[in-house]
PDB file of C-alpha atoms in Angstrom:
ATOM      1  CA  MET A  16      -5.219  19.145  -9.924  1.00 66.00           C
ATOM      2  CA  SER A  17      -2.804  19.040  -7.039  1.00 82.00           C
ATOM      3  CA  VAL A  18      -2.524  15.675  -5.345  1.00 90.00           C
ATOM      4  CA  PHE A  19      -2.657  17.640  -2.071  1.00 94.00           C
ATOM      5  CA  LYS A  20      -5.479  20.013  -3.023  1.00 95.00           C
ATOM      6  CA  THR A  21      -7.124  19.856   0.395  1.00 97.00           C
ATOM      7  CA  ILE A  22      -5.238  18.635   3.455  1.00 98.00           C
ATOM      8  CA  LEU A  23      -6.927  17.892   6.754  1.00 98.00           C
ATOM      9  CA  TYR A  24      -4.792  18.850   9.720  1.00 98.00           C
ATOM     10  CA  PRO A  25      -6.358  17.754  13.015  1.00 97.00           C
ATOM     11  CA  THR A  26      -4.819  19.358  16.084  1.00 96.00           C
ATOM     12  CA  ASP A  27      -5.158  18.935  19.822  1.00 93.00           C
ATOM     13  CA  PHE A  28      -2.551  21.712  20.231  1.00 93.00           C
ATOM     14  CA  SER A  29      -0.014  19.187  21.550  1.00 90.00           C
ATOM     15  CA  ASP A  30       3.708  19.001  20.734  1.00 89.00           C
ATOM     16  CA  LEU A  31       2.936  16.126  18.425  1.00 89.00           C
ATOM     17  CA  ALA A  32       0.343  18.203  16.541  1.00 93.00           C
ATOM     18  CA  GLU A  33       3.051  20.869  16.224  1.00 94.00           C
ATOM     19  CA  VAL A  34       5.325  18.334  14.497  1.00 93.00           C
ATOM     20  CA  ALA A  35       2.502  17.509  12.080  1.00 95.00           C
ATOM     21  CA  LYS A  36       1.882  21.248  11.492  1.00 97.00           C
ATOM     22  CA  ASN A  37       5.487  21.836  10.500  1.00 96.00           C
ATOM     23  CA  TYR A  38       5.192  18.980   8.035  1.00 96.00           C
ATOM     24  CA  VAL A  39       1.990  20.360   6.505  1.00 97.00           C
ATOM     25  CA  LEU A  40       3.733  23.725   6.093  1.00 97.00           C
ATOM     26  CA  LYS A  41       6.491  21.972   4.125  1.00 95.00           C
ATOM     27  CA  LEU A  42       3.860  20.475   1.810  1.00 96.00           C
ATOM     28  CA  LYS A  43       3.381  23.935   0.296  1.00 94.00           C
ATOM     29  CA  GLU A  44       6.460  23.184  -1.833  1.00 91.00           C
ATOM     30  CA  ALA A  45       4.662  19.994  -2.882  1.00 91.00           C
ATOM     31  CA  ASN A  46       1.891  22.183  -4.352  1.00 90.00           C
ATOM     32  CA  ALA A  47      -0.534  21.783  -1.473  1.00 94.00           C
ATOM     33  CA  GLU A  48      -3.362  24.315  -1.825  1.00 95.00           C
ATOM     34  CA  LYS A  49      -5.724  24.324   1.100  1.00 98.00           C
ATOM     35  CA  VAL A  50      -5.589  23.197   4.710  1.00 98.00           C
ATOM     36  CA  ILE A  51      -8.525  22.457   6.943  1.00 98.00           C
ATOM     37  CA  ILE A  52      -7.507  22.863  10.572  1.00 98.00           C
ATOM     38  CA  LEU A  53      -9.714  20.710  12.774  1.00 97.00           C
ATOM     39  CA  HIS A  54      -9.941  20.795  16.529  1.00 96.00           C
ATOM     40  CA  VAL A  55     -12.249  18.275  18.136  1.00 94.00           C
ATOM     41  CA  ILE A  56     -13.643  18.957  21.569  1.00 91.00           C
ATOM     42  CA  HIS A  57     -14.244  15.823  23.575  1.00 87.00           C
ATOM     43  CA  PRO A  58     -17.297  16.652  25.724  1.00 85.00           C
ATOM     44  CA  MET A  59     -15.734  14.851  28.707  1.00 83.00           C
ATOM     45  CA  GLU A  60     -13.023  17.527  28.841  1.00 83.00           C
ATOM     46  CA  PHE A  61     -15.579  19.943  30.225  1.00 84.00           C
ATOM     47  CA  SER A  62     -17.861  20.117  33.271  1.00 84.00           C
ATOM     48  CA  LEU A  63     -21.185  19.725  31.545  1.00 83.00           C
ATOM     49  CA  PRO A  64     -24.529  19.118  33.207  1.00 80.00           C
ATOM     50  CA  GLN A  65     -26.099  15.744  32.493  1.00 79.00           C
ATOM     51  CA  PHE A  66     -27.086  15.318  28.845  1.00 78.00           C
ATOM     52  CA  ASP A  67     -28.557  12.217  27.230  1.00 81.00           C
ATOM     53  CA  ASP A  68     -25.920  12.390  24.519  1.00 84.00           C
ATOM     54  CA  PRO A  69     -23.181  14.956  25.142  1.00 83.00           C
ATOM     55  CA  PHE A  70     -21.580  13.922  21.842  1.00 85.00           C
ATOM     56  CA  ALA A  71     -24.628  15.316  20.036  1.00 85.00           C
ATOM     57  CA  LEU A  72     -23.932  18.808  21.357  1.00 87.00           C
ATOM     58  CA  ASP A  73     -22.348  21.452  19.187  1.00 89.00           C
ATOM     59  CA  VAL A  74     -19.677  23.951  20.235  1.00 90.00           C
ATOM     60  CA  ALA A  75     -22.225  26.685  21.005  1.00 90.00           C
ATOM     61  CA  ALA A  76     -24.239  24.368  23.267  1.00 89.00           C
ATOM     62  CA  ILE A  77     -21.100  23.339  25.118  1.00 89.00           C
ATOM     63  CA  TYR A  78     -20.101  26.965  25.495  1.00 88.00           C
ATOM     64  CA  ALA A  79     -23.524  27.846  26.877  1.00 89.00           C
ATOM     65  CA  HIS A  80     -23.421  25.142  29.546  1.00 89.00           C
ATOM     66  CA  ILE A  81     -19.912  25.149  30.941  1.00 90.00           C
ATOM     67  CA  PRO A  82     -18.645  27.254  33.879  1.00 89.00           C
ATOM     68  CA  GLU A  83     -16.948  30.615  33.197  1.00 90.00           C
ATOM     69  CA  ILE A  84     -13.458  29.284  33.892  1.00 90.00           C
ATOM     70  CA  GLU A  85     -13.877  26.621  31.231  1.00 90.00           C
ATOM     71  CA  LYS A  86     -15.259  29.171  28.781  1.00 92.00           C
ATOM     72  CA  ALA A  87     -11.842  30.805  29.027  1.00 92.00           C
ATOM     73  CA  ILE A  88     -10.261  27.493  27.982  1.00 91.00           C
ATOM     74  CA  LEU A  89     -12.578  27.230  25.004  1.00 92.00           C
ATOM     75  CA  ASP A  90     -11.857  30.852  24.068  1.00 94.00           C
ATOM     76  CA  ARG A  91      -8.152  30.023  24.174  1.00 94.00           C
ATOM     77  CA  HIS A  92      -8.737  27.066  21.828  1.00 94.00           C
ATOM     78  CA  GLN A  93     -10.514  29.390  19.405  1.00 95.00           C
ATOM     79  CA  GLU A  94      -7.611  31.829  19.593  1.00 97.00           C
ATOM     80  CA  LYS A  95      -5.116  29.061  18.927  1.00 97.00           C
ATOM     81  CA  LEU A  96      -7.111  28.007  15.868  1.00 97.00           C
ATOM     82  CA  GLN A  97      -7.004  31.580  14.591  1.00 98.00           C
ATOM     83  CA  GLN A  98      -3.249  31.786  15.187  1.00 98.00           C
ATOM     84  CA  LEU A  99      -2.777  28.560  13.223  1.00 98.00           C
ATOM     85  CA  LYS A 100      -5.005  29.936  10.457  1.00 98.00           C
ATOM     86  CA  HIS A 101      -2.809  33.010  10.139  1.00 98.00           C
ATOM     87  CA  GLU A 102       0.361  30.926  10.186  1.00 98.00           C
ATOM     88  CA  PHE A 103      -0.872  28.770   7.301  1.00 98.00           C
ATOM     89  CA  GLU A 104      -2.168  31.811   5.400  1.00 98.00           C
ATOM     90  CA  ARG A 105       1.234  33.478   5.684  1.00 98.00           C
ATOM     91  CA  ALA A 106       2.709  30.292   4.168  1.00 97.00           C
ATOM     92  CA  GLY A 107       0.375  30.707   1.177  1.00 97.00           C
ATOM     93  CA  PHE A 108      -2.360  28.223   2.023  1.00 98.00           C
ATOM     94  CA  LYS A 109      -6.076  28.716   1.707  1.00 98.00           C
ATOM     95  CA  VAL A 110      -7.347  27.911   5.200  1.00 98.00           C
ATOM     96  CA  GLU A 111     -10.572  26.793   6.819  1.00 98.00           C
ATOM     97  CA  THR A 112     -10.910  26.179  10.551  1.00 98.00           C
ATOM     98  CA  VAL A 113     -13.371  23.694  11.990  1.00 97.00           C
ATOM     99  CA  MET A 114     -14.193  23.058  15.636  1.00 95.00           C
ATOM    100  CA  THR A 115     -16.476  20.130  16.369  1.00 94.00           C
ATOM    101  CA  VAL A 116     -17.646  18.142  19.356  1.00 92.00           C
ATOM    102  CA  GLY A 117     -17.215  14.385  19.501  1.00 92.00           C
ATOM    103  CA  ASP A 118     -14.793  11.524  19.494  1.00 91.00           C
ATOM    104  CA  PRO A 119     -11.600  12.758  17.784  1.00 92.00           C
ATOM    105  CA  LYS A 120     -11.063   9.734  15.505  1.00 92.00           C
ATOM    106  CA  GLU A 121     -14.690   9.741  14.328  1.00 94.00           C
ATOM    107  CA  GLU A 122     -14.712  13.494  13.737  1.00 95.00           C
ATOM    108  CA  ILE A 123     -11.425  13.399  11.844  1.00 97.00           C
ATOM    109  CA  VAL A 124     -12.687  10.708   9.465  1.00 96.00           C
ATOM    110  CA  LYS A 125     -16.100  12.418   9.090  1.00 97.00           C
ATOM    111  CA  THR A 126     -14.559  15.815   8.365  1.00 97.00           C
ATOM    112  CA  SER A 127     -12.136  14.308   5.819  1.00 97.00           C
ATOM    113  CA  GLU A 128     -15.127  12.937   3.912  1.00 97.00           C
ATOM    114  CA  GLU A 129     -17.403  15.969   4.237  1.00 97.00           C
ATOM    115  CA  LYS A 130     -14.649  18.313   3.063  1.00 97.00           C
ATOM    116  CA  ASN A 131     -13.371  15.971   0.305  1.00 96.00           C
ATOM    117  CA  CYS A 132      -9.868  15.988   1.704  1.00 97.00           C
ATOM    118  CA  ASN A 133      -7.081  14.407  -0.354  1.00 96.00           C
ATOM    119  CA  LEU A 134      -4.862  13.768   2.641  1.00 97.00           C
ATOM    120  CA  ILE A 135      -4.929  13.673   6.431  1.00 97.00           C
ATOM    121  CA  VAL A 136      -1.652  14.560   8.192  1.00 97.00           C
ATOM    122  CA  ILE A 137      -1.293  13.242  11.734  1.00 94.00           C
ATOM    123  CA  GLY A 138       1.511  12.939  14.232  1.00 90.00           C
ATOM    124  CA  TYR A 139       2.367   9.644  15.833  1.00 86.00           C
ATOM    125  CA  HIS A 140       4.587   8.844  18.802  1.00 76.00           C
ATOM    126  CA  GLY A 141       5.465   5.392  17.657  1.00 64.00           C
ATOM    127  CA  LYS A 142       7.927   3.865  20.016  1.00 58.00           C
ATOM    128  CA  GLY A 143       7.908   3.575  23.735  1.00 59.00           C
ATOM    129  CA  LEU A 144       6.432   0.850  25.855  1.00 61.00           C
ATOM    130  CA  LEU A 145       4.641   3.355  28.058  1.00 61.00           C
ATOM    131  CA  GLU A 146       2.948   4.925  25.068  1.00 60.00           C
ATOM    132  CA  ARG A 147       1.878   1.530  23.811  1.00 59.00           C
ATOM    133  CA  ILE A 148       0.470   0.556  27.191  1.00 60.00           C
ATOM    134  CA  LEU A 149      -1.366   3.862  27.512  1.00 59.00           C
ATOM    135  CA  GLU A 150      -2.601   3.477  23.938  1.00 59.00           C
ATOM    136  CA  ILE A 151      -1.288   6.887  22.954  1.00 59.00           C
ATOM    137  CA  GLY A 152      -1.532   6.901  19.229  1.00 64.00           C
ATOM    138  CA  SER A 153      -4.816   5.051  19.195  1.00 76.00           C
ATOM    139  CA  THR A 154      -6.478   8.019  17.470  1.00 84.00           C
ATOM    140  CA  ALA A 155      -3.836   7.878  14.746  1.00 85.00           C
ATOM    141  CA  LYS A 156      -4.295   4.139  14.344  1.00 84.00           C
ATOM    142  CA  ALA A 157      -8.079   4.377  14.161  1.00 86.00           C
ATOM    143  CA  VAL A 158      -7.870   7.185  11.597  1.00 91.00           C
ATOM    144  CA  ILE A 159      -5.492   5.126   9.452  1.00 89.00           C
ATOM    145  CA  ARG A 160      -7.910   2.198   9.628  1.00 86.00           C
ATOM    146  CA  LYS A 161     -11.095   4.144   8.939  1.00 89.00           C
ATOM    147  CA  ALA A 162     -10.183   7.007   6.621  1.00 91.00           C
ATOM    148  CA  LYS A 163     -10.915   6.624   2.922  1.00 91.00           C
ATOM    149  CA  CYS A 164      -8.293   9.143   1.855  1.00 94.00           C
ATOM    150  CA  PRO A 165      -4.522   8.681   2.255  1.00 95.00           C
ATOM    151  CA  VAL A 166      -3.059   9.380   5.683  1.00 95.00           C
ATOM    152  CA  LEU A 167       0.416  10.805   6.147  1.00 96.00           C
ATOM    153  CA  VAL A 168       1.893   9.806   9.488  1.00 94.00           C
ATOM    154  CA  VAL A 169       4.628  12.078  10.816  1.00 94.00           C
ATOM    155  CA  LYS A 170       6.859  10.813  13.592  1.00 88.00           C
ATOM    156  CA  LYS A 171       8.072  12.895  16.467  1.00 80.00           C
ATOM    157  CA  GLU A 172      11.607  11.702  15.756  1.00 62.00           C
ATOM    158  CA  GLU A 173      11.231  12.902  12.194  1.00 44.00           C
ATOM    159  CA  ARG A 174      14.416  13.441  10.221  1.00 42.00           C
ATOM    160  CA  GLU A 175      14.646  16.948   8.813  1.00 41.00           C
TER     161      GLU A 175
ATOM    162  CA  MET B  12      15.113  20.595  -1.347  1.00 66.00           C
ATOM    163  CA  SER B  13      11.982  18.706  -2.216  1.00 82.00           C
ATOM    164  CA  VAL B  14      10.053  17.411   0.757  1.00 90.00           C
ATOM    165  CA  PHE B  15       9.761  14.173  -1.224  1.00 94.00           C
ATOM    166  CA  LYS B  16      13.341  14.002  -2.474  1.00 95.00           C
ATOM    167  CA  THR B  17      13.632  10.230  -1.997  1.00 97.00           C
ATOM    168  CA  ILE B  18      10.561   8.038  -1.645  1.00 98.00           C
ATOM    169  CA  LEU B  19      10.720   4.421  -0.573  1.00 98.00           C
ATOM    170  CA  TYR B  20       8.156   2.281  -2.366  1.00 98.00           C
ATOM    171  CA  PRO B  21       8.117  -1.277  -1.007  1.00 97.00           C
ATOM    172  CA  THR B  22       6.265  -3.749  -3.202  1.00 96.00           C
ATOM    173  CA  ASP B  23       5.206  -7.372  -2.908  1.00 93.00           C
ATOM    174  CA  PHE B  24       3.675  -7.052  -6.412  1.00 93.00           C
ATOM    175  CA  SER B  25       0.145  -7.294  -4.948  1.00 90.00           C
ATOM    176  CA  ASP B  26      -2.936  -5.294  -5.954  1.00 89.00           C
ATOM    177  CA  LEU B  27      -2.429  -3.211  -2.854  1.00 89.00           C
ATOM    178  CA  ALA B  28       1.170  -2.416  -3.839  1.00 93.00           C
ATOM    179  CA  GLU B  29      -0.249  -1.381  -7.235  1.00 94.00           C
ATOM    180  CA  VAL B  30      -2.518   1.150  -5.495  1.00 93.00           C
ATOM    181  CA  ALA B  31       0.501   2.528  -3.636  1.00 95.00           C
ATOM    182  CA  LYS B  32       2.478   2.662  -6.911  1.00 97.00           C
ATOM    183  CA  ASN B  33      -0.203   4.753  -8.597  1.00 96.00           C
ATOM    184  CA  TYR B  34      -0.069   7.143  -5.675  1.00 96.00           C
ATOM    185  CA  VAL B  35       3.730   7.462  -5.815  1.00 97.00           C
ATOM    186  CA  LEU B  36       3.424   8.233  -9.548  1.00 97.00           C
ATOM    187  CA  LYS B  37       1.054  11.093  -8.680  1.00 95.00           C
ATOM    188  CA  LEU B  38       3.640  12.493  -6.266  1.00 96.00           C
ATOM    189  CA  LYS B  39       5.699  13.576  -9.288  1.00 94.00           C
ATOM    190  CA  GLU B  40       3.412  16.640  -9.453  1.00 91.00           C
ATOM    191  CA  ALA B  41       4.315  17.213  -5.810  1.00 91.00           C
ATOM    192  CA  ASN B  42       7.961  17.558  -6.897  1.00 90.00           C
ATOM    193  CA  ALA B  43       9.051  14.060  -5.878  1.00 94.00           C
ATOM    194  CA  GLU B  44      12.506  13.328  -7.299  1.00 96.00           C
ATOM    195  CA  LYS B  45      13.635   9.780  -6.711  1.00 98.00           C
ATOM    196  CA  VAL B  46      11.948   6.500  -5.911  1.00 98.00           C
ATOM    197  CA  ILE B  47      13.581   3.454  -4.377  1.00 98.00           C
ATOM    198  CA  ILE B  48      11.623   0.353  -5.309  1.00 98.00           C
ATOM    199  CA  LEU B  49      12.132  -2.327  -2.680  1.00 97.00           C
ATOM    200  CA  HIS B  50      11.122  -5.950  -2.911  1.00 96.00           C
ATOM    201  CA  VAL B  51      11.798  -8.073   0.138  1.00 94.00           C
ATOM    202  CA  ILE B  52      12.144 -11.825  -0.261  1.00 91.00           C
ATOM    203  CA  HIS B  53      10.983 -13.723   2.769  1.00 87.00           C
ATOM    204  CA  PRO B  54      13.223 -16.817   2.889  1.00 85.00           C
ATOM    205  CA  MET B  55      10.264 -18.978   3.898  1.00 83.00           C
ATOM    206  CA  GLU B  56       8.717 -18.356   0.463  1.00 83.00           C
ATOM    207  CA  PHE B  57      11.319 -20.662  -1.048  1.00 84.00           C
ATOM    208  CA  SER B  58      12.386 -24.294  -0.625  1.00 84.00           C
ATOM    209  CA  LEU B  59      15.758 -23.754   0.948  1.00 83.00           C
ATOM    210  CA  PRO B  60      17.962 -26.381   2.523  1.00 80.00           C
ATOM    211  CA  GLN B  61      18.478 -26.051   6.260  1.00 79.00           C
ATOM    212  CA  PHE B  62      20.415 -22.904   7.206  1.00 78.00           C
ATOM    213  CA  ASP B  63      21.211 -21.696  10.680  1.00 80.00           C
ATOM    214  CA  ASP B  64      19.835 -18.282   9.821  1.00 84.00           C
ATOM    215  CA  PRO B  65      18.068 -18.125   6.466  1.00 83.00           C
ATOM    216  CA  PHE B  66      17.388 -14.419   7.104  1.00 85.00           C
ATOM    217  CA  ALA B  67      21.136 -13.788   6.916  1.00 85.00           C
ATOM    218  CA  LEU B  68      21.244 -15.007   3.305  1.00 87.00           C
ATOM    219  CA  ASP B  69      21.451 -12.590   0.425  1.00 89.00           C
ATOM    220  CA  VAL B  70      19.572 -12.827  -2.877  1.00 90.00           C
ATOM    221  CA  ALA B  71      22.482 -14.548  -4.659  1.00 90.00           C
ATOM    222  CA  ALA B  72      22.744 -17.215  -1.939  1.00 89.00           C
ATOM    223  CA  ILE B  73      19.013 -17.856  -2.117  1.00 89.00           C
ATOM    224  CA  TYR B  74      19.200 -18.083  -5.878  1.00 88.00           C
ATOM    225  CA  ALA B  75      22.075 -20.573  -5.645  1.00 89.00           C
ATOM    226  CA  HIS B  76      20.197 -22.899  -3.315  1.00 88.00           C
ATOM    227  CA  ILE B  77      16.632 -23.064  -4.571  1.00 90.00           C
ATOM    228  CA  PRO B  78      15.247 -25.540  -7.137  1.00 89.00           C
ATOM    229  CA  GLU B  79      15.066 -24.533 -10.836  1.00 90.00           C
ATOM    230  CA  ILE B  80      11.324 -23.974 -10.765  1.00 90.00           C
ATOM    231  CA  GLU B  81      11.703 -21.441  -7.962  1.00 90.00           C
ATOM    232  CA  LYS B  82      14.577 -19.737  -9.768  1.00 91.00           C
ATOM    233  CA  ALA B  83      12.020 -18.937 -12.444  1.00 92.00           C
ATOM    234  CA  ILE B  84       9.863 -17.242  -9.789  1.00 91.00           C
ATOM    235  CA  LEU B  85      12.808 -15.174  -8.601  1.00 92.00           C
ATOM    236  CA  ASP B  86      13.672 -14.254 -12.205  1.00 94.00           C
ATOM    237  CA  ARG B  87      10.088 -13.103 -12.639  1.00 94.00           C
ATOM    238  CA  HIS B  88      10.392 -10.917  -9.527  1.00 94.00           C
ATOM    239  CA  GLN B  89      13.530  -9.335 -10.991  1.00 95.00           C
ATOM    240  CA  GLU B  90      11.699  -8.683 -14.265  1.00 97.00           C
ATOM    241  CA  LYS B  91       8.786  -7.091 -12.422  1.00 97.00           C
ATOM    242  CA  LEU B  92      11.213  -4.799 -10.586  1.00 97.00           C
ATOM    243  CA  GLN B  93      12.719  -3.769 -13.937  1.00 97.00           C
ATOM    244  CA  GLN B  94       9.262  -3.107 -15.377  1.00 98.00           C
ATOM    245  CA  LEU B  95       8.438  -0.926 -12.381  1.00 98.00           C
ATOM    246  CA  LYS B  96      11.774   0.866 -12.779  1.00 98.00           C
ATOM    247  CA  HIS B  97      10.931   1.728 -16.394  1.00 98.00           C
ATOM    248  CA  GLU B  98       7.438   2.839 -15.470  1.00 98.00           C
ATOM    249  CA  PHE B  99       8.765   5.279 -12.850  1.00 98.00           C
ATOM    250  CA  GLU B 100      11.530   6.477 -15.177  1.00 98.00           C
ATOM    251  CA  ARG B 101       8.975   7.245 -17.898  1.00 98.00           C
ATOM    252  CA  ALA B 102       7.127   9.337 -15.305  1.00 97.00           C
ATOM    253  CA  GLY B 103      10.305  11.361 -14.747  1.00 97.00           C
ATOM    254  CA  PHE B 104      11.637   9.807 -11.538  1.00 98.00           C
ATOM    255  CA  LYS B 105      15.197   8.851 -10.763  1.00 98.00           C
ATOM    256  CA  VAL B 106      14.916   5.192  -9.800  1.00 98.00           C
ATOM    257  CA  GLU B 107      16.858   2.662  -7.783  1.00 98.00           C
ATOM    258  CA  THR B 108      15.713  -0.936  -7.291  1.00 97.00           C
ATOM    259  CA  VAL B 109      16.608  -2.956  -4.240  1.00 97.00           C
ATOM    260  CA  MET B 110      15.933  -6.630  -3.581  1.00 95.00           C
ATOM    261  CA  THR B 111      16.740  -7.903  -0.113  1.00 94.00           C
ATOM    262  CA  VAL B 112      16.143 -10.995   1.986  1.00 92.00           C
ATOM    263  CA  GLY B 113      14.485 -10.776   5.359  1.00 92.00           C
ATOM    264  CA  ASP B 114      11.388  -9.813   7.251  1.00 91.00           C
ATOM    265  CA  PRO B 115       9.537  -7.216   5.147  1.00 92.00           C
ATOM    266  CA  LYS B 116       8.806  -4.745   7.953  1.00 93.00           C
ATOM    267  CA  GLU B 117      12.406  -4.822   9.212  1.00 94.00           C
ATOM    268  CA  GLU B 118      13.859  -4.483   5.710  1.00 95.00           C
ATOM    269  CA  ILE B 119      11.535  -1.602   4.843  1.00 97.00           C
ATOM    270  CA  VAL B 120      12.554   0.372   7.926  1.00 96.00           C
ATOM    271  CA  LYS B 121      16.247  -0.503   7.463  1.00 97.00           C
ATOM    272  CA  THR B 122      16.254   0.509   3.795  1.00 97.00           C
ATOM    273  CA  SER B 123      14.457   3.793   4.559  1.00 97.00           C
ATOM    274  CA  GLU B 124      17.277   4.675   6.954  1.00 97.00           C
ATOM    275  CA  GLU B 125      20.176   3.454   4.822  1.00 97.00           C
ATOM    276  CA  LYS B 126      18.903   5.346   1.797  1.00 97.00           C
ATOM    277  CA  ASN B 127      17.916   8.487   3.735  1.00 96.00           C
ATOM    278  CA  CYS B 128      14.347   8.322   2.487  1.00 97.00           C
ATOM    279  CA  ASN B 129      12.044  11.260   3.189  1.00 96.00           C
ATOM    280  CA  LEU B 130       8.867   9.214   2.877  1.00 97.00           C
ATOM    281  CA  ILE B 131       7.659   5.618   2.757  1.00 97.00           C
ATOM    282  CA  VAL B 132       4.473   4.997   0.747  1.00 97.00           C
ATOM    283  CA  ILE B 133       2.561   1.843   1.659  1.00 94.00           C
ATOM    284  CA  GLY B 134      -0.852   0.443   0.863  1.00 90.00           C
ATOM    285  CA  TYR B 135      -3.225  -0.606   3.604  1.00 87.00           C
ATOM    286  CA  HIS B 136      -6.422  -2.631   3.438  1.00 76.00           C
ATOM    287  CA  GLY B 137      -7.963  -1.096   6.504  1.00 64.00           C
ATOM    288  CA  LYS B 138     -11.432  -2.427   6.936  1.00 58.00           C
ATOM    289  CA  GLY B 139     -12.692  -5.957   6.906  1.00 59.00           C
ATOM    290  CA  LEU B 140     -12.999  -8.331   9.813  1.00 61.00           C
ATOM    291  CA  LEU B 141     -11.295 -11.116   7.881  1.00 61.00           C
ATOM    292  CA  GLU B 142      -8.286  -8.933   7.167  1.00 60.00           C
ATOM    293  CA  ARG B 143      -8.075  -7.936  10.806  1.00 59.00           C
ATOM    294  CA  ILE B 144      -8.230 -11.552  11.950  1.00 60.00           C
ATOM    295  CA  LEU B 145      -5.599 -12.601   9.428  1.00 59.00           C
ATOM    296  CA  GLU B 146      -3.474  -9.607  10.450  1.00 58.00           C
ATOM    297  CA  ILE B 147      -3.185  -8.381   6.870  1.00 59.00           C
ATOM    298  CA  GLY B 148      -1.786  -4.943   7.208  1.00 64.00           C
ATOM    299  CA  SER B 149       0.498  -5.886  10.058  1.00 76.00           C
ATOM    300  CA  THR B 150       3.527  -4.979   7.926  1.00 85.00           C
ATOM    301  CA  ALA B 151       2.045  -1.521   7.350  1.00 86.00           C
ATOM    302  CA  LYS B 152       1.342  -1.110  11.050  1.00 84.00           C
ATOM    303  CA  ALA B 153       4.834  -2.202  12.086  1.00 86.00           C
ATOM    304  CA  VAL B 154       6.407   0.146   9.531  1.00 91.00           C
ATOM    305  CA  ILE B 155       4.340   3.060  10.824  1.00 89.00           C
ATOM    306  CA  ARG B 156       5.457   2.254  14.358  1.00 86.00           C
ATOM    307  CA  LYS B 157       9.138   1.744  13.610  1.00 89.00           C
ATOM    308  CA  ALA B 158      10.042   4.086  10.750  1.00 91.00           C
ATOM    309  CA  LYS B 159      11.778   7.336  11.584  1.00 91.00           C
ATOM    310  CA  CYS B 160      10.653   9.070   8.399  1.00 94.00           C
ATOM    311  CA  PRO B 161       7.030   9.976   7.595  1.00 95.00           C
ATOM    312  CA  VAL B 162       4.836   7.191   6.240  1.00 95.00           C
ATOM    313  CA  LEU B 163       2.083   7.814   3.715  1.00 96.00           C
ATOM    314  CA  VAL B 164      -0.658   5.212   3.970  1.00 94.00           C
ATOM    315  CA  VAL B 165      -2.769   4.730   0.850  1.00 94.00           C
ATOM    316  CA  LYS B 166      -6.070   2.914   1.149  1.00 88.00           C
ATOM    317  CA  LYS B 167      -7.402   0.473  -1.384  1.00 80.00           C
ATOM    318  CA  GLU B 168     -10.677   2.374  -1.438  1.00 62.00           C
ATOM    319  CA  GLU B 169      -8.775   5.558  -2.209  1.00 44.00           C
ATOM    320  CA  ARG B 170     -10.763   8.437  -3.639  1.00 43.00           C
ATOM    321  CA  GLU B 171      -9.316   9.737  -6.914  1.00 41.00           C
TER     322      GLU B 171
END
């Protein structure tokens, strides 16, 4: 059994997630088999009416309640997930896409367990006082702390 | 070129380092080629006479200045490194062992750069209030922050 049978690749479609994506693609040579592409929607990103627990909503419920202009954003996210799916498929991976609603770090850890992932690959800024003050990278840190499976941290300054 | 051409495996010979070792061994199936086994001696572990900068000492200088009973400890460390070397060689890796003096996190990052490592594999306790209070895992966290190459974090509770 491949040590990288199922890799979880969480993406917020940022430049840093792109760095992590390129690394996951390289893991094909390391006999990686399947990638689960996860995008987590934070309910606060959208203009939702008042809900007791917006984190309990699913993607369809969010879609049903947001204004048209934000539906276009969500549609674009779905498209980006599909583009990523095709990119990984072309590289020879089996691919599953998952879109969930919630707190990114919690959803990443939960998905890694539900899908029996062998590895989570995440990008990390690392240096920079500003980033440390703004707590960029706190999702990465929380995932490292909470995940049961190994976590591969890819740096933006990564050496090729 | 293998994505895991040269892996840095730092060890303090703890149970956690053992977990990381078992993971590095599994990376052979992922086409890993070479492992650099690093053990960092913190000068404060030994009864050294007063030096202006004990961190500037090398292993030979430490060996020359410590009492006989502590020389036996250092000899044992060397033996453990050799045992690890043989274990990785039996698994098909090219192996280099490195023993340095200094602060573990600094030496890990420095060695990863000097040896052009493609990956650092470290163990991490993760959970546990006690561990968080005692800052166990702070070496892992500092390495993740400072290393230029990707860092693979293996958890003690790792799923097989």
